Amino acid sequence: MQLRELGRSGLQVSPLAFGGNVFGWTVDEAQSFRLLDAWLDAGFNVVDTADVYSRWVPGHVGGESETIIGKWFRQSGKRNRVVLATKVGKPMGDGKAGLSAAYIRAAVDASLTRLKTDHIDLYQSHDDDAGTPLEETLEAFAGLIKAGKVRAIGASNYSAPRLAEALDVSERLGLPRYESLQPLYNLYDRAVFEDALAPLCLERGVGVVNFYALAAGFLTGKYRSAADAGKSARGANTTKTYLNARGLRILAALDAVAATYGATPAQVAIAWQIAQPAVTAPIASATSTAQLDELAKAAMLELDDASIAALEAASREA
């Protein structure tokens, strides 16, 4: 497995990250343990989660994913083989939200307790918090790094102007900077990232760990008609968002390239992202070892220029 440096953090990461949003939601604890073991066995090392996963599930309060990962760390003894990424900032109830210094300090301790570890490798601001000065947020993160609780920090869901401003604040005040960005990016959702964020990340040396690499499963080819909406818990939203003329055009291009390589559409969709100059490690999830095996093959697939051009022509946004 060819590892890549994440920004200027010194963290060496595999070219694909496992999305831990499924742990405790569509995957139970025992299966989560099997998937995490298989992920490491396949040569990958990044696991991405968040304190808020999976608060959206009825009866859940958040922290379910982190808790499962923590139990796996305790049982397996494999913490030192994982680049652990989690996030802070989305609402956790009772006014717990945002990026104030006081909340960050409380939230990181709660995450560390659930994760059963003494440090987080990549601690990310899950959302921009316009109500808290960037200086306050970044100084709080600096304190966590100094205390050894966090190794590097990243940002998620930031606009290009706000990410640039945060990087400038860090440089001006000598504070740790966001070494990574976690944006929405895939073959369907391209314009917002490519227009401004990708050039900024390349210019400033910020790593990119993008989410929805498979567009909520659409780019696997699983959803090709409205009748397919019932194939998963998120199928209705997926078909509503992506099942249109452009989406079908993308699937056709994926099918054609996949046939050339003896691969699947999902593998091609991920290989395309891994080949993008600004991308460090797309995030993808799996609920079975078969799906995980498919992801592993995707990380080894190298697309030629003609295939990349065909995919980009089919997926170009108006």
PDB file of C-alpha atoms in Angstrom:
ATOM      1  CA  MET A   1       0.000   0.000   0.000  1.00  0.00           C
ATOM      2  CA  GLN A   2       1.475   3.316  -1.100  1.00  0.00           C
ATOM      3  CA  LEU A   3       0.930   5.766   1.754  1.00  0.00           C
ATOM      4  CA  ARG A   4       0.460   9.502   1.240  1.00  0.00           C
ATOM      5  CA  GLU A   5       1.299  12.401   3.530  1.00  0.00           C
ATOM      6  CA  LEU A   6      -1.777  14.254   4.749  1.00  0.00           C
ATOM      7  CA  GLY A   7      -1.110  17.940   4.134  1.00  0.00           C
ATOM      8  CA  ARG A   8       2.012  18.887   6.074  1.00  0.00           C
ATOM      9  CA  SER A   9       0.933  16.980   9.178  1.00  0.00           C
ATOM     10  CA  GLY A  10       3.475  14.185   8.955  1.00  0.00           C
ATOM     11  CA  LEU A  11       0.609  11.674   9.093  1.00  0.00           C
ATOM     12  CA  GLN A  12       1.074   8.926   6.508  1.00  0.00           C
ATOM     13  CA  VAL A  13      -2.282   7.688   5.273  1.00  0.00           C
ATOM     14  CA  SER A  14      -3.582   5.028   2.914  1.00  0.00           C
ATOM     15  CA  PRO A  15      -5.202   6.286  -0.321  1.00  0.00           C
ATOM     16  CA  LEU A  16      -8.646   5.364   0.984  1.00  0.00           C
ATOM     17  CA  ALA A  17     -10.302   6.012   4.356  1.00  0.00           C
ATOM     18  CA  PHE A  18     -13.008   3.918   5.999  1.00  0.00           C
ATOM     19  CA  GLY A  19     -16.138   5.911   6.809  1.00  0.00           C
ATOM     20  CA  GLY A  20     -17.215   5.028  10.333  1.00  0.00           C
ATOM     21  CA  ASN A  21     -20.701   6.509  10.024  1.00  0.00           C
ATOM     22  CA  VAL A  22     -22.064   2.980   9.508  1.00  0.00           C
ATOM     23  CA  PHE A  23     -20.833   1.671  12.878  1.00  0.00           C
ATOM     24  CA  GLY A  24     -23.804   1.337  15.210  1.00  0.00           C
ATOM     25  CA  TRP A  25     -26.200   2.331  12.433  1.00  0.00           C
ATOM     26  CA  THR A  26     -26.328  -0.098   9.513  1.00  0.00           C
ATOM     27  CA  VAL A  27     -23.599  -2.302  10.986  1.00  0.00           C
ATOM     28  CA  ASP A  28     -23.779  -3.835  14.459  1.00  0.00           C
ATOM     29  CA  GLU A  29     -20.855  -4.099  16.856  1.00  0.00           C
ATOM     30  CA  ALA A  30     -19.719  -7.592  15.888  1.00  0.00           C
ATOM     31  CA  GLN A  31     -19.739  -6.814  12.171  1.00  0.00           C
ATOM     32  CA  SER A  32     -17.993  -3.493  12.818  1.00  0.00           C
ATOM     33  CA  PHE A  33     -15.164  -5.383  14.515  1.00  0.00           C
ATOM     34  CA  ARG A  34     -14.872  -7.744  11.525  1.00  0.00           C
ATOM     35  CA  LEU A  35     -14.787  -4.857   9.072  1.00  0.00           C
ATOM     36  CA  LEU A  36     -12.153  -2.958  11.036  1.00  0.00           C
ATOM     37  CA  ASP A  37      -9.943  -6.045  11.234  1.00  0.00           C
ATOM     38  CA  ALA A  38     -10.358  -6.679   7.503  1.00  0.00           C
ATOM     39  CA  TRP A  39      -9.596  -3.018   6.731  1.00  0.00           C
ATOM     40  CA  LEU A  40      -6.218  -3.238   8.410  1.00  0.00           C
ATOM     41  CA  ASP A  41      -5.535  -6.662   6.915  1.00  0.00           C
ATOM     42  CA  ALA A  42      -6.096  -5.154   3.446  1.00  0.00           C
ATOM     43  CA  GLY A  43      -3.320  -2.625   4.118  1.00  0.00           C
ATOM     44  CA  PHE A  44      -5.386   0.474   4.897  1.00  0.00           C
ATOM     45  CA  ASN A  45      -4.926   2.561   8.032  1.00  0.00           C
ATOM     46  CA  VAL A  46      -7.399   5.482   8.120  1.00  0.00           C
ATOM     47  CA  VAL A  47     -10.692   5.295  10.021  1.00  0.00           C
ATOM     48  CA  ASP A  48     -12.855   8.423   9.965  1.00  0.00           C
ATOM     49  CA  THR A  49     -15.708   9.010  12.372  1.00  0.00           C
ATOM     50  CA  ALA A  50     -17.365  11.857  14.318  1.00  0.00           C
ATOM     51  CA  ASP A  51     -18.845  12.420  17.746  1.00  0.00           C
ATOM     52  CA  VAL A  52     -22.283  12.966  16.186  1.00  0.00           C
ATOM     53  CA  TYR A  53     -22.410   9.527  14.473  1.00  0.00           C
ATOM     54  CA  SER A  54     -25.142   8.190  14.582  1.00  0.00           C
ATOM     55  CA  ARG A  55     -27.345  10.732  16.342  1.00  0.00           C
ATOM     56  CA  TRP A  56     -29.800  10.776  13.399  1.00  0.00           C
ATOM     57  CA  VAL A  57     -30.997   7.252  14.217  1.00  0.00           C
ATOM     58  CA  PRO A  58     -34.114   7.157  16.434  1.00  0.00           C
ATOM     59  CA  GLY A  59     -33.075   6.399  19.989  1.00  0.00           C
ATOM     60  CA  HIS A  60     -29.421   7.313  19.421  1.00  0.00           C
ATOM     61  CA  VAL A  61     -27.721  10.237  21.156  1.00  0.00           C
ATOM     62  CA  GLY A  62     -24.439  10.424  19.213  1.00  0.00           C
ATOM     63  CA  GLY A  63     -21.158   8.742  20.049  1.00  0.00           C
ATOM     64  CA  GLU A  64     -22.306   5.301  18.923  1.00  0.00           C
ATOM     65  CA  SER A  65     -19.636   4.984  16.228  1.00  0.00           C
ATOM     66  CA  GLU A  66     -16.821   6.218  18.468  1.00  0.00           C
ATOM     67  CA  THR A  67     -17.930   3.834  21.210  1.00  0.00           C
ATOM     68  CA  ILE A  68     -17.741   0.815  18.893  1.00  0.00           C
ATOM     69  CA  ILE A  69     -14.306   1.841  17.608  1.00  0.00           C
ATOM     70  CA  GLY A  70     -13.131   2.262  21.206  1.00  0.00           C
ATOM     71  CA  LYS A  71     -14.339  -1.205  22.156  1.00  0.00           C
ATOM     72  CA  TRP A  72     -12.523  -2.605  19.124  1.00  0.00           C
ATOM     73  CA  PHE A  73      -9.313  -0.806  20.116  1.00  0.00           C
ATOM     74  CA  ARG A  74      -9.577  -2.268  23.612  1.00  0.00           C
ATOM     75  CA  GLN A  75     -10.310  -5.791  22.400  1.00  0.00           C
ATOM     76  CA  SER A  76      -7.928  -5.925  19.425  1.00  0.00           C
ATOM     77  CA  GLY A  77      -4.946  -3.943  20.677  1.00  0.00           C
ATOM     78  CA  LYS A  78      -4.610  -2.408  17.216  1.00  0.00           C
ATOM     79  CA  ARG A  79      -4.816   1.291  18.094  1.00  0.00           C
ATOM     80  CA  ASN A  80      -1.215   1.888  16.988  1.00  0.00           C
ATOM     81  CA  ARG A  81      -2.020   0.653  13.463  1.00  0.00           C
ATOM     82  CA  VAL A  82      -4.791   3.195  12.873  1.00  0.00           C
ATOM     83  CA  VAL A  83      -4.726   6.829  11.788  1.00  0.00           C
ATOM     84  CA  LEU A  84      -7.802   7.845  13.761  1.00  0.00           C
ATOM     85  CA  ALA A  85      -9.850  10.798  12.554  1.00  0.00           C
ATOM     86  CA  THR A  86     -12.904  12.183  14.306  1.00  0.00           C
ATOM     87  CA  LYS A  87     -14.816  15.454  14.354  1.00  0.00           C
ATOM     88  CA  VAL A  88     -16.372  18.029  16.645  1.00  0.00           C
ATOM     89  CA  GLY A  89     -18.927  20.776  16.184  1.00  0.00           C
ATOM     90  CA  LYS A  90     -22.240  19.374  14.992  1.00  0.00           C
ATOM     91  CA  PRO A  91     -25.119  19.544  17.491  1.00  0.00           C
ATOM     92  CA  MET A  92     -24.995  16.889  20.191  1.00  0.00           C
ATOM     93  CA  GLY A  93     -28.035  18.127  22.138  1.00  0.00           C
ATOM     94  CA  ASP A  94     -28.391  20.321  25.222  1.00  0.00           C
ATOM     95  CA  GLY A  95     -26.613  23.204  23.528  1.00  0.00           C
ATOM     96  CA  LYS A  96     -23.522  21.113  22.803  1.00  0.00           C
ATOM     97  CA  ALA A  97     -22.364  22.377  19.404  1.00  0.00           C
ATOM     98  CA  GLY A  98     -19.974  24.718  17.662  1.00  0.00           C
ATOM     99  CA  LEU A  99     -16.274  25.455  17.951  1.00  0.00           C
ATOM    100  CA  SER A 100     -15.896  27.563  21.077  1.00  0.00           C
ATOM    101  CA  ALA A 101     -12.790  26.842  23.131  1.00  0.00           C
ATOM    102  CA  ALA A 102     -14.798  25.585  26.106  1.00  0.00           C
ATOM    103  CA  TYR A 103     -16.863  23.221  23.998  1.00  0.00           C
ATOM    104  CA  ILE A 104     -13.869  21.846  22.089  1.00  0.00           C
ATOM    105  CA  ARG A 105     -12.088  21.056  25.366  1.00  0.00           C
ATOM    106  CA  ALA A 106     -15.137  19.229  26.721  1.00  0.00           C
ATOM    107  CA  ALA A 107     -15.913  17.430  23.455  1.00  0.00           C
ATOM    108  CA  VAL A 108     -12.417  16.066  22.909  1.00  0.00           C
ATOM    109  CA  ASP A 109     -12.388  14.474  26.350  1.00  0.00           C
ATOM    110  CA  ALA A 110     -15.771  12.880  25.675  1.00  0.00           C
ATOM    111  CA  SER A 111     -14.505  11.512  22.359  1.00  0.00           C
ATOM    112  CA  LEU A 112     -11.290  10.201  23.913  1.00  0.00           C
ATOM    113  CA  THR A 113     -13.320   8.413  26.577  1.00  0.00           C
ATOM    114  CA  ARG A 114     -15.581   6.761  24.012  1.00  0.00           C
ATOM    115  CA  LEU A 115     -12.650   5.887  21.763  1.00  0.00           C
ATOM    116  CA  LYS A 116     -10.637   4.435  24.673  1.00  0.00           C
ATOM    117  CA  THR A 117      -7.461   6.149  23.516  1.00  0.00           C
ATOM    118  CA  ASP A 118      -5.242   8.953  24.790  1.00  0.00           C
ATOM    119  CA  HIS A 119      -4.957  10.782  21.476  1.00  0.00           C
ATOM    120  CA  ILE A 120      -6.732  11.523  18.202  1.00  0.00           C
ATOM    121  CA  ASP A 121      -4.546  11.627  15.105  1.00  0.00           C
ATOM    122  CA  LEU A 122      -6.749  14.027  13.124  1.00  0.00           C
ATOM    123  CA  TYR A 123      -9.314  16.151  14.956  1.00  0.00           C
ATOM    124  CA  GLN A 124     -11.604  17.980  12.546  1.00  0.00           C
ATOM    125  CA  SER A 125     -13.994  20.903  12.794  1.00  0.00           C
ATOM    126  CA  HIS A 126     -17.141  19.247  11.475  1.00  0.00           C
ATOM    127  CA  ASP A 127     -18.730  22.519  10.370  1.00  0.00           C
ATOM    128  CA  ASP A 128     -17.588  26.107  10.161  1.00  0.00           C
ATOM    129  CA  ASP A 129     -18.754  28.105  13.193  1.00  0.00           C
ATOM    130  CA  ALA A 130     -19.198  31.699  12.091  1.00  0.00           C
ATOM    131  CA  GLY A 131     -20.198  32.682  15.620  1.00  0.00           C
ATOM    132  CA  THR A 132     -16.815  31.824  17.126  1.00  0.00           C
ATOM    133  CA  PRO A 133     -13.655  33.707  16.127  1.00  0.00           C
ATOM    134  CA  LEU A 134     -11.223  31.533  14.194  1.00  0.00           C
ATOM    135  CA  GLU A 135      -8.510  32.643  16.612  1.00  0.00           C
ATOM    136  CA  GLU A 136     -10.412  31.134  19.547  1.00  0.00           C
ATOM    137  CA  THR A 137     -11.000  27.837  17.783  1.00  0.00           C
ATOM    138  CA  LEU A 138      -7.430  27.465  16.568  1.00  0.00           C
ATOM    139  CA  GLU A 139      -5.962  28.427  19.960  1.00  0.00           C
ATOM    140  CA  ALA A 140      -8.129  25.737  21.569  1.00  0.00           C
ATOM    141  CA  PHE A 141      -6.821  23.179  19.092  1.00  0.00           C
ATOM    142  CA  ALA A 142      -3.270  24.354  19.813  1.00  0.00           C
ATOM    143  CA  GLY A 143      -3.862  23.576  23.481  1.00  0.00           C
ATOM    144  CA  LEU A 144      -5.021  20.058  22.623  1.00  0.00           C
ATOM    145  CA  ILE A 145      -1.948  19.449  20.479  1.00  0.00           C
ATOM    146  CA  LYS A 146       0.334  20.760  23.224  1.00  0.00           C
ATOM    147  CA  ALA A 147      -1.391  18.451  25.722  1.00  0.00           C
ATOM    148  CA  GLY A 148      -0.816  15.455  23.439  1.00  0.00           C
ATOM    149  CA  LYS A 149      -4.523  14.800  22.952  1.00  0.00           C
ATOM    150  CA  VAL A 150      -4.446  15.617  19.216  1.00  0.00           C
ATOM    151  CA  ARG A 151      -1.723  15.233  16.600  1.00  0.00           C
ATOM    152  CA  ALA A 152      -3.151  17.341  13.748  1.00  0.00           C
ATOM    153  CA  ILE A 153      -6.308  19.246  12.917  1.00  0.00           C
ATOM    154  CA  GLY A 154      -8.550  19.461   9.887  1.00  0.00           C
ATOM    155  CA  ALA A 155     -11.674  21.198   8.622  1.00  0.00           C
ATOM    156  CA  SER A 156     -14.875  19.796   7.180  1.00  0.00           C
ATOM    157  CA  ASN A 157     -17.559  21.605   5.173  1.00  0.00           C
ATOM    158  CA  TYR A 158     -15.587  24.878   4.963  1.00  0.00           C
ATOM    159  CA  SER A 159     -15.924  27.255   2.030  1.00  0.00           C
ATOM    160  CA  ALA A 160     -12.768  28.301   0.193  1.00  0.00           C
ATOM    161  CA  PRO A 161     -12.796  31.852   1.634  1.00  0.00           C
ATOM    162  CA  ARG A 162     -13.192  30.589   5.204  1.00  0.00           C
ATOM    163  CA  LEU A 163     -10.541  27.906   4.828  1.00  0.00           C
ATOM    164  CA  ALA A 164      -8.138  30.476   3.399  1.00  0.00           C
ATOM    165  CA  GLU A 165      -8.937  32.838   6.275  1.00  0.00           C
ATOM    166  CA  ALA A 166      -8.303  30.089   8.821  1.00  0.00           C
ATOM    167  CA  LEU A 167      -4.965  29.240   7.216  1.00  0.00           C
ATOM    168  CA  ASP A 168      -4.002  32.915   7.273  1.00  0.00           C
ATOM    169  CA  VAL A 169      -4.930  33.231  10.970  1.00  0.00           C
ATOM    170  CA  SER A 170      -2.771  30.217  11.820  1.00  0.00           C
ATOM    171  CA  GLU A 171       0.160  31.641   9.898  1.00  0.00           C
ATOM    172  CA  ARG A 172      -0.196  35.103  11.401  1.00  0.00           C
ATOM    173  CA  LEU A 173      -0.489  33.912  14.996  1.00  0.00           C
ATOM    174  CA  GLY A 174       1.848  30.933  14.805  1.00  0.00           C
ATOM    175  CA  LEU A 175      -0.948  28.477  15.563  1.00  0.00           C
ATOM    176  CA  PRO A 176      -1.467  24.939  14.238  1.00  0.00           C
ATOM    177  CA  ARG A 177      -3.240  25.031  10.905  1.00  0.00           C
ATOM    178  CA  TYR A 178      -5.887  22.908   9.275  1.00  0.00           C
ATOM    179  CA  GLU A 179      -3.856  20.214   7.537  1.00  0.00           C
ATOM    180  CA  SER A 180      -6.841  18.629   5.818  1.00  0.00           C
ATOM    181  CA  LEU A 181     -10.197  19.448   4.329  1.00  0.00           C
ATOM    182  CA  GLN A 182     -13.165  17.077   4.274  1.00  0.00           C
ATOM    183  CA  PRO A 183     -15.487  18.257   1.473  1.00  0.00           C
ATOM    184  CA  LEU A 184     -18.289  16.672  -0.493  1.00  0.00           C
ATOM    185  CA  TYR A 185     -16.702  15.359  -3.690  1.00  0.00           C
ATOM    186  CA  ASN A 186     -17.384  12.585  -6.168  1.00  0.00           C
ATOM    187  CA  LEU A 187     -18.016  12.154  -9.900  1.00  0.00           C
ATOM    188  CA  TYR A 188     -21.474  13.709  -9.558  1.00  0.00           C
ATOM    189  CA  ASP A 189     -20.731  16.430  -6.974  1.00  0.00           C
ATOM    190  CA  ARG A 190     -17.763  18.183  -8.560  1.00  0.00           C
ATOM    191  CA  ALA A 191     -18.185  21.910  -9.115  1.00  0.00           C
ATOM    192  CA  VAL A 192     -18.082  23.319  -5.582  1.00  0.00           C
ATOM    193  CA  PHE A 193     -14.836  21.524  -4.749  1.00  0.00           C
ATOM    194  CA  GLU A 194     -13.098  21.861  -8.102  1.00  0.00           C
ATOM    195  CA  ASP A 195     -13.859  25.546  -8.686  1.00  0.00           C
ATOM    196  CA  ALA A 196     -12.204  27.047  -5.607  1.00  0.00           C
ATOM    197  CA  LEU A 197     -11.380  24.502  -2.916  1.00  0.00           C
ATOM    198  CA  ALA A 198      -9.129  22.211  -4.954  1.00  0.00           C
ATOM    199  CA  PRO A 199      -6.871  25.039  -6.207  1.00  0.00           C
ATOM    200  CA  LEU A 200      -6.628  26.422  -2.668  1.00  0.00           C
ATOM    201  CA  CYS A 201      -5.718  23.036  -1.172  1.00  0.00           C
ATOM    202  CA  LEU A 202      -3.078  22.435  -3.833  1.00  0.00           C
ATOM    203  CA  GLU A 203      -1.591  25.895  -3.382  1.00  0.00           C
ATOM    204  CA  ARG A 204      -1.491  25.741   0.421  1.00  0.00           C
ATOM    205  CA  GLY A 205      -0.548  22.064   0.781  1.00  0.00           C
ATOM    206  CA  VAL A 206      -3.786  21.000   2.482  1.00  0.00           C
ATOM    207  CA  GLY A 207      -4.721  17.321   2.247  1.00  0.00           C
ATOM    208  CA  VAL A 208      -8.195  16.328   1.090  1.00  0.00           C
ATOM    209  CA  VAL A 209     -10.207  13.503   2.644  1.00  0.00           C
ATOM    210  CA  ASN A 210     -13.498  13.805   0.803  1.00  0.00           C
ATOM    211  CA  PHE A 211     -16.798  12.277   1.881  1.00  0.00           C
ATOM    212  CA  TYR A 212     -19.637  10.708  -0.157  1.00  0.00           C
ATOM    213  CA  ALA A 213     -17.048   9.168  -2.483  1.00  0.00           C
ATOM    214  CA  LEU A 214     -19.773   6.920  -3.902  1.00  0.00           C
ATOM    215  CA  ALA A 215     -22.555   9.527  -3.789  1.00  0.00           C
ATOM    216  CA  ALA A 216     -24.511   7.680  -1.094  1.00  0.00           C
ATOM    217  CA  GLY A 217     -24.159   4.460  -3.098  1.00  0.00           C
ATOM    218  CA  PHE A 218     -25.374   5.857  -6.424  1.00  0.00           C
ATOM    219  CA  LEU A 219     -21.998   5.438  -8.144  1.00  0.00           C
ATOM    220  CA  THR A 220     -22.005   1.714  -7.396  1.00  0.00           C
ATOM    221  CA  GLY A 221     -24.696   1.352 -10.048  1.00  0.00           C
ATOM    222  CA  LYS A 222     -27.090  -0.025  -7.466  1.00  0.00           C
ATOM    223  CA  TYR A 223     -29.758   2.586  -8.168  1.00  0.00           C
ATOM    224  CA  ARG A 224     -30.783   2.781 -11.829  1.00  0.00           C
ATOM    225  CA  SER A 225     -34.518   3.380 -11.548  1.00  0.00           C
ATOM    226  CA  ALA A 226     -37.039   4.672  -9.024  1.00  0.00           C
ATOM    227  CA  ALA A 227     -37.869   1.049  -8.237  1.00  0.00           C
ATOM    228  CA  ASP A 228     -34.394   0.643  -6.741  1.00  0.00           C
ATOM    229  CA  ALA A 229     -35.086   3.157  -3.953  1.00  0.00           C
ATOM    230  CA  GLY A 230     -36.031   0.370  -1.567  1.00  0.00           C
ATOM    231  CA  LYS A 231     -32.650  -1.342  -1.802  1.00  0.00           C
ATOM    232  CA  SER A 232     -31.263   0.416   1.281  1.00  0.00           C
ATOM    233  CA  ALA A 233     -32.130   2.720   4.168  1.00  0.00           C
ATOM    234  CA  ARG A 234     -30.896   5.725   2.195  1.00  0.00           C
ATOM    235  CA  GLY A 235     -32.158   4.593  -1.212  1.00  0.00           C
ATOM    236  CA  ALA A 236     -35.065   7.043  -1.419  1.00  0.00           C
ATOM    237  CA  ASN A 237     -32.822  10.064  -0.841  1.00  0.00           C
ATOM    238  CA  THR A 238     -30.145   8.704  -3.171  1.00  0.00           C
ATOM    239  CA  THR A 239     -32.486   8.202  -6.108  1.00  0.00           C
ATOM    240  CA  LYS A 240     -34.167  11.564  -5.519  1.00  0.00           C
ATOM    241  CA  THR A 241     -30.814  13.366  -5.590  1.00  0.00           C
ATOM    242  CA  TYR A 242     -28.868  11.539  -8.275  1.00  0.00           C
ATOM    243  CA  LEU A 243     -31.257   9.627 -10.533  1.00  0.00           C
ATOM    244  CA  ASN A 244     -31.584  12.034 -13.463  1.00  0.00           C
ATOM    245  CA  ALA A 245     -30.253  12.405 -16.987  1.00  0.00           C
ATOM    246  CA  ARG A 246     -26.789  13.458 -15.835  1.00  0.00           C
ATOM    247  CA  GLY A 247     -26.638  10.713 -13.225  1.00  0.00           C
ATOM    248  CA  LEU A 248     -27.535   8.074 -15.803  1.00  0.00           C
ATOM    249  CA  ARG A 249     -24.911   9.490 -18.153  1.00  0.00           C
ATOM    250  CA  ILE A 250     -22.295   9.084 -15.416  1.00  0.00           C
ATOM    251  CA  LEU A 251     -23.382   5.498 -14.763  1.00  0.00           C
ATOM    252  CA  ALA A 252     -23.066   4.703 -18.472  1.00  0.00           C
ATOM    253  CA  ALA A 253     -19.514   6.063 -18.511  1.00  0.00           C
ATOM    254  CA  LEU A 254     -18.652   4.113 -15.372  1.00  0.00           C
ATOM    255  CA  ASP A 255     -20.050   0.945 -16.941  1.00  0.00           C
ATOM    256  CA  ALA A 256     -17.961   1.451 -20.076  1.00  0.00           C
ATOM    257  CA  VAL A 257     -14.707   2.086 -18.214  1.00  0.00           C
ATOM    258  CA  ALA A 258     -15.409  -0.741 -15.768  1.00  0.00           C
ATOM    259  CA  ALA A 259     -15.869  -3.166 -18.670  1.00  0.00           C
ATOM    260  CA  THR A 260     -12.473  -2.132 -20.043  1.00  0.00           C
ATOM    261  CA  TYR A 261     -10.706  -2.972 -16.789  1.00  0.00           C
ATOM    262  CA  GLY A 262     -12.812  -5.910 -15.644  1.00  0.00           C
ATOM    263  CA  ALA A 263     -13.770  -3.772 -12.658  1.00  0.00           C
ATOM    264  CA  THR A 264     -17.013  -2.525 -11.101  1.00  0.00           C
ATOM    265  CA  PRO A 265     -18.489   0.978 -11.396  1.00  0.00           C
ATOM    266  CA  ALA A 266     -17.739   1.618  -7.709  1.00  0.00           C
ATOM    267  CA  GLN A 267     -14.083   0.709  -8.157  1.00  0.00           C
ATOM    268  CA  VAL A 268     -13.778   3.011 -11.152  1.00  0.00           C
ATOM    269  CA  ALA A 269     -15.524   5.885  -9.342  1.00  0.00           C
ATOM    270  CA  ILE A 270     -13.085   5.634  -6.443  1.00  0.00           C
ATOM    271  CA  ALA A 271     -10.024   5.137  -8.650  1.00  0.00           C
ATOM    272  CA  TRP A 272     -10.961   8.345 -10.493  1.00  0.00           C
ATOM    273  CA  GLN A 273     -10.961  10.260  -7.199  1.00  0.00           C
ATOM    274  CA  ILE A 274      -7.677   8.776  -6.008  1.00  0.00           C
ATOM    275  CA  ALA A 275      -6.132   9.974  -9.278  1.00  0.00           C
ATOM    276  CA  GLN A 276      -7.191  13.599  -8.710  1.00  0.00           C
ATOM    277  CA  PRO A 277      -4.170  15.780  -7.840  1.00  0.00           C
ATOM    278  CA  ALA A 278      -5.867  17.509  -4.907  1.00  0.00           C
ATOM    279  CA  VAL A 279      -7.262  14.351  -3.288  1.00  0.00           C
ATOM    280  CA  THR A 280      -5.344  12.482  -0.587  1.00  0.00           C
ATOM    281  CA  ALA A 281      -7.822   9.799   0.510  1.00  0.00           C
ATOM    282  CA  PRO A 282     -11.517   9.532  -0.364  1.00  0.00           C
ATOM    283  CA  ILE A 283     -13.789   8.195   2.371  1.00  0.00           C
ATOM    284  CA  ALA A 284     -15.917   5.164   1.590  1.00  0.00           C
ATOM    285  CA  SER A 285     -17.987   2.873   3.778  1.00  0.00           C
ATOM    286  CA  ALA A 286     -18.709  -0.830   3.659  1.00  0.00           C
ATOM    287  CA  THR A 287     -21.240  -2.959   5.491  1.00  0.00           C
ATOM    288  CA  SER A 288     -19.880  -6.340   4.412  1.00  0.00           C
ATOM    289  CA  THR A 289     -16.468  -7.868   3.823  1.00  0.00           C
ATOM    290  CA  ALA A 290     -17.437  -8.329   0.159  1.00  0.00           C
ATOM    291  CA  GLN A 291     -17.931  -4.574  -0.177  1.00  0.00           C
ATOM    292  CA  LEU A 292     -14.661  -3.995   1.640  1.00  0.00           C
ATOM    293  CA  ASP A 293     -12.843  -6.303  -0.772  1.00  0.00           C
ATOM    294  CA  GLU A 294     -14.240  -4.222  -3.620  1.00  0.00           C
ATOM    295  CA  LEU A 295     -12.887  -1.053  -2.024  1.00  0.00           C
ATOM    296  CA  ALA A 296      -9.465  -2.666  -1.634  1.00  0.00           C
ATOM    297  CA  LYS A 297      -9.366  -3.456  -5.349  1.00  0.00           C
ATOM    298  CA  ALA A 298     -10.418   0.101  -6.165  1.00  0.00           C
ATOM    299  CA  ALA A 299      -7.357   1.476  -4.401  1.00  0.00           C
ATOM    300  CA  MET A 300      -5.132  -0.611  -6.676  1.00  0.00           C
ATOM    301  CA  LEU A 301      -6.858   0.378  -9.928  1.00  0.00           C
ATOM    302  CA  GLU A 302      -4.930   2.880 -12.067  1.00  0.00           C
ATOM    303  CA  LEU A 303      -7.001   4.499 -14.813  1.00  0.00           C
ATOM    304  CA  ASP A 304      -5.415   5.654 -18.064  1.00  0.00           C
ATOM    305  CA  ASP A 305      -5.805   9.197 -19.377  1.00  0.00           C
ATOM    306  CA  ALA A 306      -8.499   8.218 -21.867  1.00  0.00           C
ATOM    307  CA  SER A 307     -10.657   6.642 -19.157  1.00  0.00           C
ATOM    308  CA  ILE A 308     -10.277   9.657 -16.888  1.00  0.00           C
ATOM    309  CA  ALA A 309     -11.197  11.984 -19.759  1.00  0.00           C
ATOM    310  CA  ALA A 310     -14.292   9.929 -20.583  1.00  0.00           C
ATOM    311  CA  LEU A 311     -15.476  10.028 -16.994  1.00  0.00           C
ATOM    312  CA  GLU A 312     -14.895  13.744 -16.708  1.00  0.00           C
ATOM    313  CA  ALA A 313     -16.723  14.478 -19.956  1.00  0.00           C
ATOM    314  CA  ALA A 314     -19.745  12.453 -18.855  1.00  0.00           C
ATOM    315  CA  SER A 315     -19.848  14.006 -15.385  1.00  0.00           C
ATOM    316  CA  ARG A 316     -19.189  17.624 -16.293  1.00  0.00           C
ATOM    317  CA  GLU A 317     -21.680  19.936 -14.615  1.00  0.00           C
ATOM    318  CA  ALA A 318     -23.580  22.546 -16.606  1.00  0.00           C
TER     319      ALA A 318
END
